[in-house]
PDB file of C-alpha atoms in Angstrom:
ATOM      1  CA  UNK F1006       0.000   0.000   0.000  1.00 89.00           C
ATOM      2  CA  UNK F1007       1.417   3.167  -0.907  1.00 94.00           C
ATOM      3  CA  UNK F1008      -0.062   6.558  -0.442  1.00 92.00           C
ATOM      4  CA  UNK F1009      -3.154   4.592   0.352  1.00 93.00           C
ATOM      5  CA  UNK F1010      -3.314   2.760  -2.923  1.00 98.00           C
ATOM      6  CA  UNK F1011      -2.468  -0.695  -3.219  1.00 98.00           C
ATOM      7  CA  UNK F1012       0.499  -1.802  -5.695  1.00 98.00           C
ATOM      8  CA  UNK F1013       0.357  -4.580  -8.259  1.00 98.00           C
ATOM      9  CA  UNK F1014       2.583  -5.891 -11.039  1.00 98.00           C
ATOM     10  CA  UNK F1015       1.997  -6.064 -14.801  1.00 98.00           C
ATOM     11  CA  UNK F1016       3.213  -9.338 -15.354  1.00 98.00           C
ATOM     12  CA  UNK F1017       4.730  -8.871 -18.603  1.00 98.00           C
ATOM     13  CA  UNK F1018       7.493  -7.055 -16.558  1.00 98.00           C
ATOM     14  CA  UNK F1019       8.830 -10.419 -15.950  1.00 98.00           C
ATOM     15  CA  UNK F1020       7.223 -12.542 -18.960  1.00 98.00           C
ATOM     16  CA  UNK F1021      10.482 -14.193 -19.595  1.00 97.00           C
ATOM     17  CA  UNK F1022      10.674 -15.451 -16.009  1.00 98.00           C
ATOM     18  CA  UNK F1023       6.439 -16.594 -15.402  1.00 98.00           C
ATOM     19  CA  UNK F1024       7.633 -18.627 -19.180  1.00 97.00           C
ATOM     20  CA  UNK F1025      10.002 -20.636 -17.179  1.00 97.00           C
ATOM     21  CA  UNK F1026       8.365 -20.761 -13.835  1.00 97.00           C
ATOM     22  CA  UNK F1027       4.920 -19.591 -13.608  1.00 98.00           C
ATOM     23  CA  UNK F1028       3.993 -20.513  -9.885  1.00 97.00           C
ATOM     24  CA  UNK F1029       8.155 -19.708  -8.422  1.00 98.00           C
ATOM     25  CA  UNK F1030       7.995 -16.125 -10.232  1.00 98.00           C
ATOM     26  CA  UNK F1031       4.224 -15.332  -8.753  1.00 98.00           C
ATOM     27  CA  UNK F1032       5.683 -16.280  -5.632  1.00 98.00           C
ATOM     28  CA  UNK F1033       8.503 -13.860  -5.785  1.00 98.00           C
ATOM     29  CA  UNK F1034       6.457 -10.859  -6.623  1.00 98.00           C
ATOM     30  CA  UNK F1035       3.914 -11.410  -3.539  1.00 98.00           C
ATOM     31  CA  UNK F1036       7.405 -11.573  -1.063  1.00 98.00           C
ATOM     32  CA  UNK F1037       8.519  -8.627  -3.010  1.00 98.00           C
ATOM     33  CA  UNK F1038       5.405  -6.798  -0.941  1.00 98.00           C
ATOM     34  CA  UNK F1039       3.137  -6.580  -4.568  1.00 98.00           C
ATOM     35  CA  UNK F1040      -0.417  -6.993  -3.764  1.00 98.00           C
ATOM     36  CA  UNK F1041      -1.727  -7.804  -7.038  1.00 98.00           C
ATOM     37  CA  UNK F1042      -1.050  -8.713 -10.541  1.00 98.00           C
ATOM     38  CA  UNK F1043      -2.233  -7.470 -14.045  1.00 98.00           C
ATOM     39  CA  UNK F1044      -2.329 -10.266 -16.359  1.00 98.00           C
ATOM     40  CA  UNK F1045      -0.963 -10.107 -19.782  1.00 97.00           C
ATOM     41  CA  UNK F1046      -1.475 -13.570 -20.773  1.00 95.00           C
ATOM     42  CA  UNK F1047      -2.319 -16.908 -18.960  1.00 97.00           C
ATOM     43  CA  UNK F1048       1.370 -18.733 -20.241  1.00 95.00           C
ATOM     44  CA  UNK F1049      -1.136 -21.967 -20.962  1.00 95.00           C
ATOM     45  CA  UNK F1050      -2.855 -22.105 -17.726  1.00 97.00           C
ATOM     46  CA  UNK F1051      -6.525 -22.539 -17.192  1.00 97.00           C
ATOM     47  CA  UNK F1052      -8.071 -19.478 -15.645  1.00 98.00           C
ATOM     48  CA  UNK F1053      -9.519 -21.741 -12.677  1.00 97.00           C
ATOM     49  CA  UNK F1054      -5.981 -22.624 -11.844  1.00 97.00           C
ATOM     50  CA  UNK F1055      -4.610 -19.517 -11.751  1.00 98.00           C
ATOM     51  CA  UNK F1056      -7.414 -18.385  -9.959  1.00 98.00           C
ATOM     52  CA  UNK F1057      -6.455 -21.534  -6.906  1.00 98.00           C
ATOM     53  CA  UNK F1058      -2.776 -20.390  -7.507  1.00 98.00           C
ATOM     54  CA  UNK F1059      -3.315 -16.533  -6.532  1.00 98.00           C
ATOM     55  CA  UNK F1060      -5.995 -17.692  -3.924  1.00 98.00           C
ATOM     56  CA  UNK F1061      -2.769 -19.766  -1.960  1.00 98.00           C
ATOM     57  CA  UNK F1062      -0.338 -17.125  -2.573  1.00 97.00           C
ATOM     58  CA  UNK F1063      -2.487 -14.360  -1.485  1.00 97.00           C
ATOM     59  CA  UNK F1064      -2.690 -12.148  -4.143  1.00 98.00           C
ATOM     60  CA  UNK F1065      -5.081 -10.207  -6.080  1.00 98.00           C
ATOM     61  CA  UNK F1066      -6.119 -10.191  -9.300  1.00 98.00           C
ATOM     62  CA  UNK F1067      -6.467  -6.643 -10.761  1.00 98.00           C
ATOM     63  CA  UNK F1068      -6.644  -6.458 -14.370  1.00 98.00           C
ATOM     64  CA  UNK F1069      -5.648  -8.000 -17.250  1.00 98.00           C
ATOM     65  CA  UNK F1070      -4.040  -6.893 -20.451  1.00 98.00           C
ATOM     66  CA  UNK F1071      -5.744  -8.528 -23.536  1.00 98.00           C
ATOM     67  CA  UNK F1072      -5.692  -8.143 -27.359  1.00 96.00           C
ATOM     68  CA  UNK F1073      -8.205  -6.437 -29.197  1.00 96.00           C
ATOM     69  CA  UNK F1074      -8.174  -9.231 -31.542  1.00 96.00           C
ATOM     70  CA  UNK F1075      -8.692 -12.119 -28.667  1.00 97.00           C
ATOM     71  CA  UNK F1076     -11.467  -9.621 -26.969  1.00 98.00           C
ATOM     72  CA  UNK F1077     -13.988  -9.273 -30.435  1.00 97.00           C
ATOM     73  CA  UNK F1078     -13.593 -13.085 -31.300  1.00 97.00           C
ATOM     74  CA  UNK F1079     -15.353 -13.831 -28.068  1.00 98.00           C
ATOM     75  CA  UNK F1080     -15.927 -10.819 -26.144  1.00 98.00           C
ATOM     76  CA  UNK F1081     -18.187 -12.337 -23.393  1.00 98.00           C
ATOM     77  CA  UNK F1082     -16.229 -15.438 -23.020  1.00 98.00           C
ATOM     78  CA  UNK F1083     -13.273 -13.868 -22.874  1.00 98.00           C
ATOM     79  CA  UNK F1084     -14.159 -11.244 -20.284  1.00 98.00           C
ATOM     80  CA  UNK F1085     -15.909 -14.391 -18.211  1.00 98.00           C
ATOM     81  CA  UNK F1086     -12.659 -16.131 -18.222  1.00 98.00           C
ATOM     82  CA  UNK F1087     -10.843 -13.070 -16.850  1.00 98.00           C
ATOM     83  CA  UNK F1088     -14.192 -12.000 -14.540  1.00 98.00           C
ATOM     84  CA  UNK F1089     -13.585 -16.032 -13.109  1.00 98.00           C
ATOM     85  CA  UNK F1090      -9.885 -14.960 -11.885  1.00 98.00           C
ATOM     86  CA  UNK F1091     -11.046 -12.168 -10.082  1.00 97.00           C
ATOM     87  CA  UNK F1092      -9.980  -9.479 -12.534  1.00 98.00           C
ATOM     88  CA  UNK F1093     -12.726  -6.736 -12.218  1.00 98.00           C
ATOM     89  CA  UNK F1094     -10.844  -4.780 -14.878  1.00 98.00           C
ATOM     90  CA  UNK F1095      -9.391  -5.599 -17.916  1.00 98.00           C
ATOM     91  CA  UNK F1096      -7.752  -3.161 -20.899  1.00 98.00           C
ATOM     92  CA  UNK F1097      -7.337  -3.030 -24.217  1.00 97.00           C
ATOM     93  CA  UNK F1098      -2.961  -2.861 -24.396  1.00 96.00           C
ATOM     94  CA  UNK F1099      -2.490  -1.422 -28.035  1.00 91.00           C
ATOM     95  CA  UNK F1100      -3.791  -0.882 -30.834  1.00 91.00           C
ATOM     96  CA  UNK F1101      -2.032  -2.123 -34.620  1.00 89.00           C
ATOM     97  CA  UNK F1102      -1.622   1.020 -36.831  1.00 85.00           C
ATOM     98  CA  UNK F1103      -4.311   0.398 -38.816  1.00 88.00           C
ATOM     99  CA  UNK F1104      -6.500   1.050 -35.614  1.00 89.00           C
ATOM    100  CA  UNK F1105      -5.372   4.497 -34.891  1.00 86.00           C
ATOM    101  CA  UNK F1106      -6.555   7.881 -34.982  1.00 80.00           C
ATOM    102  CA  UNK F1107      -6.287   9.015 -38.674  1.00 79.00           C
ATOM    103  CA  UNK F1108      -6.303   5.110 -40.375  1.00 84.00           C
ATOM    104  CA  UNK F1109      -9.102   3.602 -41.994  1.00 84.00           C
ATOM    105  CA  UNK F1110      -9.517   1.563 -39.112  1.00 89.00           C
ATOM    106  CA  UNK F1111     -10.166   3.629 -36.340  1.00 88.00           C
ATOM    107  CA  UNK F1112     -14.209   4.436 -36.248  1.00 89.00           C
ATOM    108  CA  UNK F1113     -14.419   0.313 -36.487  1.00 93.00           C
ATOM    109  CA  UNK F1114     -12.152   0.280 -33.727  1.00 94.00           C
ATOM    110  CA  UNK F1115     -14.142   2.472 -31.570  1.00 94.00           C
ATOM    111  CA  UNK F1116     -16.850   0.717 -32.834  1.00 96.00           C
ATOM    112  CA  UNK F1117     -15.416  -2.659 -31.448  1.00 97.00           C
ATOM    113  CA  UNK F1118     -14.099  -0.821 -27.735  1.00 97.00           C
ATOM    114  CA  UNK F1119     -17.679  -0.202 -27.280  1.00 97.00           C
ATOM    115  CA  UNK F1120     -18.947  -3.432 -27.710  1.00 98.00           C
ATOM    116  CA  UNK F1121     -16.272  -4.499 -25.266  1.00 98.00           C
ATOM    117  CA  UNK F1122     -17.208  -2.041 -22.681  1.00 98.00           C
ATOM    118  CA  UNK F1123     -20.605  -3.086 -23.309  1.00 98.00           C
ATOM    119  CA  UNK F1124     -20.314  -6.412 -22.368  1.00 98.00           C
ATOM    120  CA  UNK F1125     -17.714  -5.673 -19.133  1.00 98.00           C
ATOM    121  CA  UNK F1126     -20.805  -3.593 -18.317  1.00 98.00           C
ATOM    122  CA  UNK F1127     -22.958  -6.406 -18.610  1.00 98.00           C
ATOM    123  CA  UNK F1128     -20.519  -8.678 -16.519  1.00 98.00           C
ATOM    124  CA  UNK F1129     -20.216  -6.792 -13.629  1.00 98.00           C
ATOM    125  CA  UNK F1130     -16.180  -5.760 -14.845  1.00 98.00           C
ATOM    126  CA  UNK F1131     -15.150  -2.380 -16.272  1.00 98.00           C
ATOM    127  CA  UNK F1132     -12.855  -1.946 -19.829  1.00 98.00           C
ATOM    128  CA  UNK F1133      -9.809   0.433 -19.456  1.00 98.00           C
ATOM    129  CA  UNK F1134      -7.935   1.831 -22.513  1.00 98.00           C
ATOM    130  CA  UNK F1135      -3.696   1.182 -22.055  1.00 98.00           C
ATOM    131  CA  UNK F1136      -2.353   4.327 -23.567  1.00 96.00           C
ATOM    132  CA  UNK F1137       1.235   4.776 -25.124  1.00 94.00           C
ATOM    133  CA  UNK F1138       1.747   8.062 -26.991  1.00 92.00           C
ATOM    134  CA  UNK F1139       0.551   7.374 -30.465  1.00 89.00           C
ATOM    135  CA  UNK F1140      -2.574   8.542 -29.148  1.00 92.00           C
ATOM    136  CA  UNK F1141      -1.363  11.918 -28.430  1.00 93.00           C
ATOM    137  CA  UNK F1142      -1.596  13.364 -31.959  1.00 90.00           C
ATOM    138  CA  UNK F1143      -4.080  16.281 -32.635  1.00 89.00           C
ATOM    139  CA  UNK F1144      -7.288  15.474 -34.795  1.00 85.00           C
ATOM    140  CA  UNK F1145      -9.317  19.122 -35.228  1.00 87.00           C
ATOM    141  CA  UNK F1146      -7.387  20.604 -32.245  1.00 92.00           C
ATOM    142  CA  UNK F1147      -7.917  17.735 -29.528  1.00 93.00           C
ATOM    143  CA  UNK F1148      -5.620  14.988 -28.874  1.00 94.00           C
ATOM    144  CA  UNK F1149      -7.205  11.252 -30.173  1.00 91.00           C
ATOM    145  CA  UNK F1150      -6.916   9.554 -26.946  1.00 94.00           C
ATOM    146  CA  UNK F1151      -9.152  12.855 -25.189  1.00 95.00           C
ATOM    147  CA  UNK F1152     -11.772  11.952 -28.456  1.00 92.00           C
ATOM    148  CA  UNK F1153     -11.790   8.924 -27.527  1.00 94.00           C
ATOM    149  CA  UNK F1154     -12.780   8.878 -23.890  1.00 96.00           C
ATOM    150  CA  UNK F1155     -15.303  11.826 -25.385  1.00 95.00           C
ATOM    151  CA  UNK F1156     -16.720   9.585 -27.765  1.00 94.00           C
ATOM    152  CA  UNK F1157     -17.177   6.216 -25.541  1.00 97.00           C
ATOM    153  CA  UNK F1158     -19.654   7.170 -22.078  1.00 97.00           C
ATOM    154  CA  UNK F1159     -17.705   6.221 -19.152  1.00 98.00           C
ATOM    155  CA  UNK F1160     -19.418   4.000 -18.056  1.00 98.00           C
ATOM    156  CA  UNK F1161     -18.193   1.816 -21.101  1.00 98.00           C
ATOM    157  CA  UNK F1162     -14.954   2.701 -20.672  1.00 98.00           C
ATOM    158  CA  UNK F1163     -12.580   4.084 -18.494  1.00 98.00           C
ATOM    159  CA  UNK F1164      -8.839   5.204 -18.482  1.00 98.00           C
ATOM    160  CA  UNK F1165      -5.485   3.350 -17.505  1.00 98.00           C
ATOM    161  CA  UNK F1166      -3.050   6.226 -17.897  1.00 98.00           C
ATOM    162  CA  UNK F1167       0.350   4.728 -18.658  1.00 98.00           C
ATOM    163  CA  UNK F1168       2.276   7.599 -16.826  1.00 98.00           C
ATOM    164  CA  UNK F1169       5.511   7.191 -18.948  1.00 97.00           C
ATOM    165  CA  UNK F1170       3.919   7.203 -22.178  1.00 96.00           C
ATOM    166  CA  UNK F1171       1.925  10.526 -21.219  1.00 97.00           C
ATOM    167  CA  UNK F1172       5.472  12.025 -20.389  1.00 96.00           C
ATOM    168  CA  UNK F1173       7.388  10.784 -23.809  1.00 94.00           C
ATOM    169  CA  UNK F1174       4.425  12.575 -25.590  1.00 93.00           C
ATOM    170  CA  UNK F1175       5.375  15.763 -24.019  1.00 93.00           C
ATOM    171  CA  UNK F1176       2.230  16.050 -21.806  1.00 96.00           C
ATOM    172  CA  UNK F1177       2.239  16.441 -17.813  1.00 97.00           C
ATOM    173  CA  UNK F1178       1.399  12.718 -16.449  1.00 98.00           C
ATOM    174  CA  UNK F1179      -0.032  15.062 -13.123  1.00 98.00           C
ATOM    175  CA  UNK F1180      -2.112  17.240 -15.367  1.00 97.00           C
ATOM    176  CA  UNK F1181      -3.851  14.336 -17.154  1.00 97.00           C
ATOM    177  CA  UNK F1182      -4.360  12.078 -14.184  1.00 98.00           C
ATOM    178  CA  UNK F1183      -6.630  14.629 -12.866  1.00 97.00           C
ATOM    179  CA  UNK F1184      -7.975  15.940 -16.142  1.00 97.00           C
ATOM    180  CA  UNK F1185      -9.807  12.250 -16.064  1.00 98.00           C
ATOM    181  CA  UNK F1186     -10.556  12.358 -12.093  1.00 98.00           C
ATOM    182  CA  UNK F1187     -13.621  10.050 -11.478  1.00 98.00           C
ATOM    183  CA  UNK F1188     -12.264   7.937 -14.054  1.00 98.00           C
ATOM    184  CA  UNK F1189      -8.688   6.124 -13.583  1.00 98.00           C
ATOM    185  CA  UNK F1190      -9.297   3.431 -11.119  1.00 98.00           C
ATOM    186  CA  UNK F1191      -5.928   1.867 -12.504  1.00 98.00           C
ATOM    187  CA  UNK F1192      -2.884   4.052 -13.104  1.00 98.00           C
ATOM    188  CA  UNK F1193       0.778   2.643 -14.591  1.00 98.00           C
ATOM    189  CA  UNK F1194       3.748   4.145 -13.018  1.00 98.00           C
ATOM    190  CA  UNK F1195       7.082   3.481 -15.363  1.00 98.00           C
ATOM    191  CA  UNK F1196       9.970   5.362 -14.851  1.00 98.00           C
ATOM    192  CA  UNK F1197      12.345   6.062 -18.001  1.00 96.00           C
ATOM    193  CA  UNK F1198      15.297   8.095 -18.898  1.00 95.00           C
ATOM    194  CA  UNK F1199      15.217   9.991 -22.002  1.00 91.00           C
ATOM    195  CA  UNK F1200      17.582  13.162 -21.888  1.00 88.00           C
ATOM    196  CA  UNK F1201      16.847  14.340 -25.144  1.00 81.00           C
ATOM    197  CA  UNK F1202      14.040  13.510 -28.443  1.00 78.00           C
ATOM    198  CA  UNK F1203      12.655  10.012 -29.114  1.00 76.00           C
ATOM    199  CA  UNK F1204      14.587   7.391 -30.692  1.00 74.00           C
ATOM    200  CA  UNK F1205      13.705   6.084 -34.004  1.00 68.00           C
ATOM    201  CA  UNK F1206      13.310   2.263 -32.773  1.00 61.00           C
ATOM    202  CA  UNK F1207      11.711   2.691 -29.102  1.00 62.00           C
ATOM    203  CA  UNK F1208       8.969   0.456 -29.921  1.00 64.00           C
ATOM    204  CA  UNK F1209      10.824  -2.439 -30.770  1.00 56.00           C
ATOM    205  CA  UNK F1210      11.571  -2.013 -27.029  1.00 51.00           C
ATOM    206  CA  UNK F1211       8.282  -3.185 -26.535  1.00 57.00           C
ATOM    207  CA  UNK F1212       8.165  -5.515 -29.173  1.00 53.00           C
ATOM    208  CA  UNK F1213       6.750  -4.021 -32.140  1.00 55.00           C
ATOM    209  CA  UNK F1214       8.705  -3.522 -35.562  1.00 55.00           C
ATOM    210  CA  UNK F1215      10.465  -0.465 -36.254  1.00 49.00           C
ATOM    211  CA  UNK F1216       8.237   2.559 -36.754  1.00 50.00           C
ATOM    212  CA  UNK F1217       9.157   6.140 -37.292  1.00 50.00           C
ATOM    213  CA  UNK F1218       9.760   8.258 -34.207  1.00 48.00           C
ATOM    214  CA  UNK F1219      12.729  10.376 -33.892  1.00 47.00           C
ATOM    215  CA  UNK F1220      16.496  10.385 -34.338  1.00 48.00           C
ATOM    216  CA  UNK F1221      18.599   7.859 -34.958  1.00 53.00           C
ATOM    217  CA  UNK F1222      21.074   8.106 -32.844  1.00 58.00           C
ATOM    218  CA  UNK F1223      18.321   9.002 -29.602  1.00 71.00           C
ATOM    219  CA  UNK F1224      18.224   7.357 -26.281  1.00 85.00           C
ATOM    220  CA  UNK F1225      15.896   5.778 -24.594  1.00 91.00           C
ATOM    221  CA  UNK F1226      15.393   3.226 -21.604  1.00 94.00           C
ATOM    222  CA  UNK F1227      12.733   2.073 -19.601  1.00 96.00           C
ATOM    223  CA  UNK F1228      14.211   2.535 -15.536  1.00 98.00           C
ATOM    224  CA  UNK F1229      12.495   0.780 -12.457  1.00 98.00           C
ATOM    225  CA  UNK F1230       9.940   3.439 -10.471  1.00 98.00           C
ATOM    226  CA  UNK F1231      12.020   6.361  -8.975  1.00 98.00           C
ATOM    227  CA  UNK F1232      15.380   5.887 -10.639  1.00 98.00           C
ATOM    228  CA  UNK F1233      14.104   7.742 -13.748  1.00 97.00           C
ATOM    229  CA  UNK F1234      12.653  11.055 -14.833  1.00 96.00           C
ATOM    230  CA  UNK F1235       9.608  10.891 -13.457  1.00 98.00           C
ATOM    231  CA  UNK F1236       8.435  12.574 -10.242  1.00 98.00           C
ATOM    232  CA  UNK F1237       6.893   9.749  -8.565  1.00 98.00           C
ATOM    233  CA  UNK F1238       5.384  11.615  -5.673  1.00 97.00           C
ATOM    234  CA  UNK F1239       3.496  13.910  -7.432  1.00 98.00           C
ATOM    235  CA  UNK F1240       2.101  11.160  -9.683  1.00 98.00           C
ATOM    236  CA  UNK F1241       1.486   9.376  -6.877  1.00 98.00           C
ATOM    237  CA  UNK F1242      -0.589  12.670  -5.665  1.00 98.00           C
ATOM    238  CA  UNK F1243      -2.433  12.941  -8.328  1.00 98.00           C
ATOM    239  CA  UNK F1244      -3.543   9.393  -8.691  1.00 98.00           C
ATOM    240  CA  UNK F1245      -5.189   9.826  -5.170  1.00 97.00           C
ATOM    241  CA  UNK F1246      -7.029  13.340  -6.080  1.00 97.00           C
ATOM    242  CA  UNK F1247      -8.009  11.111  -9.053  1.00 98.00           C
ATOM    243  CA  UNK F1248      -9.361   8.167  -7.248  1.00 98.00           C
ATOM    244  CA  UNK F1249      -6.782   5.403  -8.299  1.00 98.00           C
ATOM    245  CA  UNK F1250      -7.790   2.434  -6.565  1.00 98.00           C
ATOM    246  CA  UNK F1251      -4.843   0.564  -7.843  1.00 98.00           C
ATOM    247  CA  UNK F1252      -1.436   1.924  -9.208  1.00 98.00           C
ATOM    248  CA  UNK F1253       0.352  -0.585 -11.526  1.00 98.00           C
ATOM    249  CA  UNK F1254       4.096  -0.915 -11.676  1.00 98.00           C
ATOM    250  CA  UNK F1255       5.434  -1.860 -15.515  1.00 98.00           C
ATOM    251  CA  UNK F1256       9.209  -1.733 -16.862  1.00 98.00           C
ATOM    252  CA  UNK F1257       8.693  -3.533 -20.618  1.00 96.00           C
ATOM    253  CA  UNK F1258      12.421  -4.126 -20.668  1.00 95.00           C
ATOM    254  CA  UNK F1259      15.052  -4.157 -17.653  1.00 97.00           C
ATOM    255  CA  UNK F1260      18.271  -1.891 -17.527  1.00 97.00           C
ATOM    256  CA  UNK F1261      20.786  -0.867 -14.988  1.00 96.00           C
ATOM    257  CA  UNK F1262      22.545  -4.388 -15.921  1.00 97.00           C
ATOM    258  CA  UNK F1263      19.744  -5.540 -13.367  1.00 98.00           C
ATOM    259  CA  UNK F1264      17.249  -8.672 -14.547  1.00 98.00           C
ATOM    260  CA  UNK F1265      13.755  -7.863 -14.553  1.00 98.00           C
ATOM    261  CA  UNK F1266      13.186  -9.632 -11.144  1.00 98.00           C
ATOM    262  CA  UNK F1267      15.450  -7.438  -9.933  1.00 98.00           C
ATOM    263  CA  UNK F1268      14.339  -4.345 -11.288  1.00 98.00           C
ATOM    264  CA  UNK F1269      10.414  -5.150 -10.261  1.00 98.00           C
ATOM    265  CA  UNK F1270      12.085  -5.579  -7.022  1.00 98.00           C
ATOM    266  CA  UNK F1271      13.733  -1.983  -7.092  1.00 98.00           C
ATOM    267  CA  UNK F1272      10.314  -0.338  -7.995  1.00 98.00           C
ATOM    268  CA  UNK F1273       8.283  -1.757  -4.758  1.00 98.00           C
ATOM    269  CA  UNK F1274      10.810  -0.942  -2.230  1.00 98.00           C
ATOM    270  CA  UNK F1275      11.424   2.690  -3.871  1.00 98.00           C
ATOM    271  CA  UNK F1276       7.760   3.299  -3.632  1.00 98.00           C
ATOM    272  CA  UNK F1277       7.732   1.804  -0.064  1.00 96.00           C
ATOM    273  CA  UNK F1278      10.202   4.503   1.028  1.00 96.00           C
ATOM    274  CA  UNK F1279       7.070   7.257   0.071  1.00 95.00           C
ATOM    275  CA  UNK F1280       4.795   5.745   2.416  1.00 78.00           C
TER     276      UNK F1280
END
């Protein structure tokens, strides 16, 4: 618990570790002090024995992270699956460039969110949107990701503010946490260091092929919370005066020659030094 707001993992943090020993690595994280865990994948399990699993470690399922693709093929079995772990969120992670503001794509897209957030409704679970900082491009004056949220009620969906990614887009993570106050039950704090413009490649530090960002020769690296840029207790602040009823620690990649254990590890007890 920090600042009054309980701390989970994103799991993909440690993805490489949960590959090679899913119950050991779940077990680390809860001695770590994490509370909970956001899902981003179920690494072959059945959701009724991850559910036993967390229910003997002691730990909470928040949210889950799940393709857009894997939500619309079976949106309300799907959610169910996630809704029988415990997750009473779960969040749409990315969307393919064909799916953002200013493709072909994108009123479908909105079209599909909808029907998600319809059905999370429906099942008692809420749908959050996973921002990075694509969405931060104007369209008529106003960012996408702001159309968005104008476009679908809240009540369909809500916001998971990835605090790095509002930062890289040049906005004030603060500023939009409580621009969306009523509506971030789940915030992402992820520190980074990037002293000057974005790098050309910095989504293939995420995964995703090469797209066209910045300059070549630009640096970028995800850091664990509080040995970054970002000033964590403001953000931490603001998440309150926002009513965050979760905050969500993610690092996609490790650095500081630490392994991502170790790094996940570094975040909790930093934040435990701002109780």
């Amino acid at each position: 618990m920090v600042k009054g707001m309980p701390v989970a993992l994103q799991l993909y943090s440690v993805r490489d570790a949960l590959e090679s020993d899913f119950e050991g690595t779940l077990r680390q994280v809860k001695d770590m002090g994490y509370e909970g865990v956001e899902f981003a994948g179920l690494y072959g399990r059945t959701p009724e024995a991850v559910r036993k699993l967390l229910e003997e470690i002691g730990m909470e399922a928040v949210s889950a992270h799940v393709p857009l693709d894997e939500m619309l093929a079976d949106i309300p079995g799907v959610l169910s699956a996630y809704r029988s772990i415990g997750c009473r969120y779960v969040a749409v992670p990315w969307l393919d460039e064909e799916r953002r503001p200013g493709h072909p794509g994108y009123a479908r897209c909105l079209d599909g969110i909808r029907a998600i957030g319809e059905e999370a409704k429906r099942q008692g679970m809420t749908l959050l949107y996973h921002n990075h900082d694509f969405e931060f491009v104007l369209v008529d004056g106003v960012y996408a990701l702001d159309r968005m949220y104008a476009s679908i009620p809240a009540d369909l969906l809500q916001t998971e503010l990835d605090t790095c990614w509002v930062a890289v887009a040049g906005e004030d993570p603060c500023a939009y946490l409580e621009k969306y106050a009523g509506r971030a039950p789940v915030v992402h704090l992820k520190d980074y260091y990037m002293p000057g413009r974005k790098p050309k490649h910095m989504y293939e530090l995420i995964g995703v092929e090469a797209e066209e960002a910045g300059g070549e020769d630009a640096v970028f690296e995800f850091r664990p919370v509080g040995y970054g840029m970002q000033d964590f207790p403001a953000i931490l602040s603001s998440s309150q005066k926002a009513g965050a009823r979760w905050v969500v620690v993610e690092q996609d990649n490790p650095s500081m020659g630490k392994s991502p254990l170790e790094c996940a590890r570094m975040s909790i007890e930093y934040l435990n030094t701002l109780k």
